[in-house]
């Protein structure tokens, strides 16, 4: 039935007794609002922060196309062809600009 504390048994005139050798420490539980605050402080956005987004004016649209680079450095786990990803990104950029010339593509 779960982990048992380490005990030491002894016998004296009053009978058999035991002593807990390594008592468990009580856990300190945090309130939900404390946990939420810690999460907010440690939060990092899953998106990269591009300076071009900070310079956008009203009604401007900026599209970011990310693709795999430096594939030779991680070839042990993948079989990426860097040129294939680059060509695909250029193709997407050209198609977007062909359909929507007002969009800025990064």
C-alpha positions in Angstrom: 0.0 0.0 0.0 2.4 2.7 -1.2 5.7 3.7 0.2 6.1 3.0 3.8 8.3 5.2 6.1 11.5 3.6 7.4 11.0 2.5 11.0 13.1 1.0 13.7 11.5 -1.4 16.1 12.6 -1.8 19.8 11.4 -3.7 22.8 11.2 -2.4 26.4 9.2 -3.2 29.6 6.1 -1.5 28.1 6.1 -3.8 25.1 7.1 -3.5 21.4 7.5 0.0 20.0 8.8 1.6 16.9 10.4 4.9 15.9 10.2 6.5 12.4 13.8 6.9 11.3 13.3 9.2 8.3 9.9 11.0 8.6 8.3 12.3 5.4 8.4 16.0 5.0 5.1 17.7 4.5 4.6 19.3 1.1 3.9 23.0 0.9 0.9 23.4 -1.4 0.5 26.7 -3.3 -2.7 28.4 -4.0 -4.0 28.5 -7.6 -3.4 32.2 -8.0 0.3 31.7 -6.9 0.8 29.1 -9.5 -0.9 31.2 -12.2 1.4 34.1 -11.3 4.5 31.9 -11.6 3.3 30.6 -15.0 2.8 34.2 -16.3 6.3 35.1 -15.2 7.9 32.1 -16.9 5.8 32.3 -20.0 7.6 32.7 -23.3 5.7 33.2 -26.5 5.9 30.3 -29.0 6.3 32.9 -31.8 9.5 34.6 -32.7 9.6 38.4 -32.2 10.5 39.9 -35.6 11.3 43.6 -35.6 9.3 44.1 -38.8 6.1 43.4 -36.9 6.9 46.4 -34.6 7.2 48.7 -37.6 3.8 47.9 -39.2 1.5 50.7 -39.9 -2.3 50.6 -39.8 -3.9 48.1 -42.2 -0.5 46.7 -43.3 -0.3 42.9 -43.7 3.0 41.0 -43.1 3.3 37.3 -43.8 6.2 35.4 -42.4 7.3 32.2 -44.1 9.6 30.1 -42.1 11.4 27.1 -43.5 14.1 24.7 -42.4 17.7 25.9 -42.7 21.1 24.5 -41.7 19.8 21.0 -42.4 23.3 19.6 -42.4 23.6 20.3 -38.7 20.6 18.1 -37.8 20.8 15.4 -40.5 21.3 12.7 -37.8 17.6 12.9 -37.0 16.0 14.1 -40.3 16.5 13.8 -44.0 15.8 17.4 -44.9 16.8 18.8 -48.3 17.4 22.5 -47.6 17.1 23.5 -51.2 13.7 21.9 -51.4 12.4 23.9 -48.4 13.9 27.2 -49.8 12.3 26.6 -53.2 9.0 25.9 -51.6 9.2 29.1 -49.5 10.0 31.1 -52.6 7.2 29.6 -54.5 4.7 30.4 -51.7 6.0 33.9 -51.5 5.6 34.4 -55.3 2.0 33.0 -55.2 1.0 35.2 -52.3 2.4 38.3 -53.9 0.8 37.3 -57.2 -2.7 37.1 -55.5 -2.2 39.8 -52.9 0.4 42.4 -54.0 -0.3 44.6 -50.9 1.0 41.9 -48.6 4.6 42.2 -47.3 6.3 38.8 -47.2 9.2 38.2 -44.8 
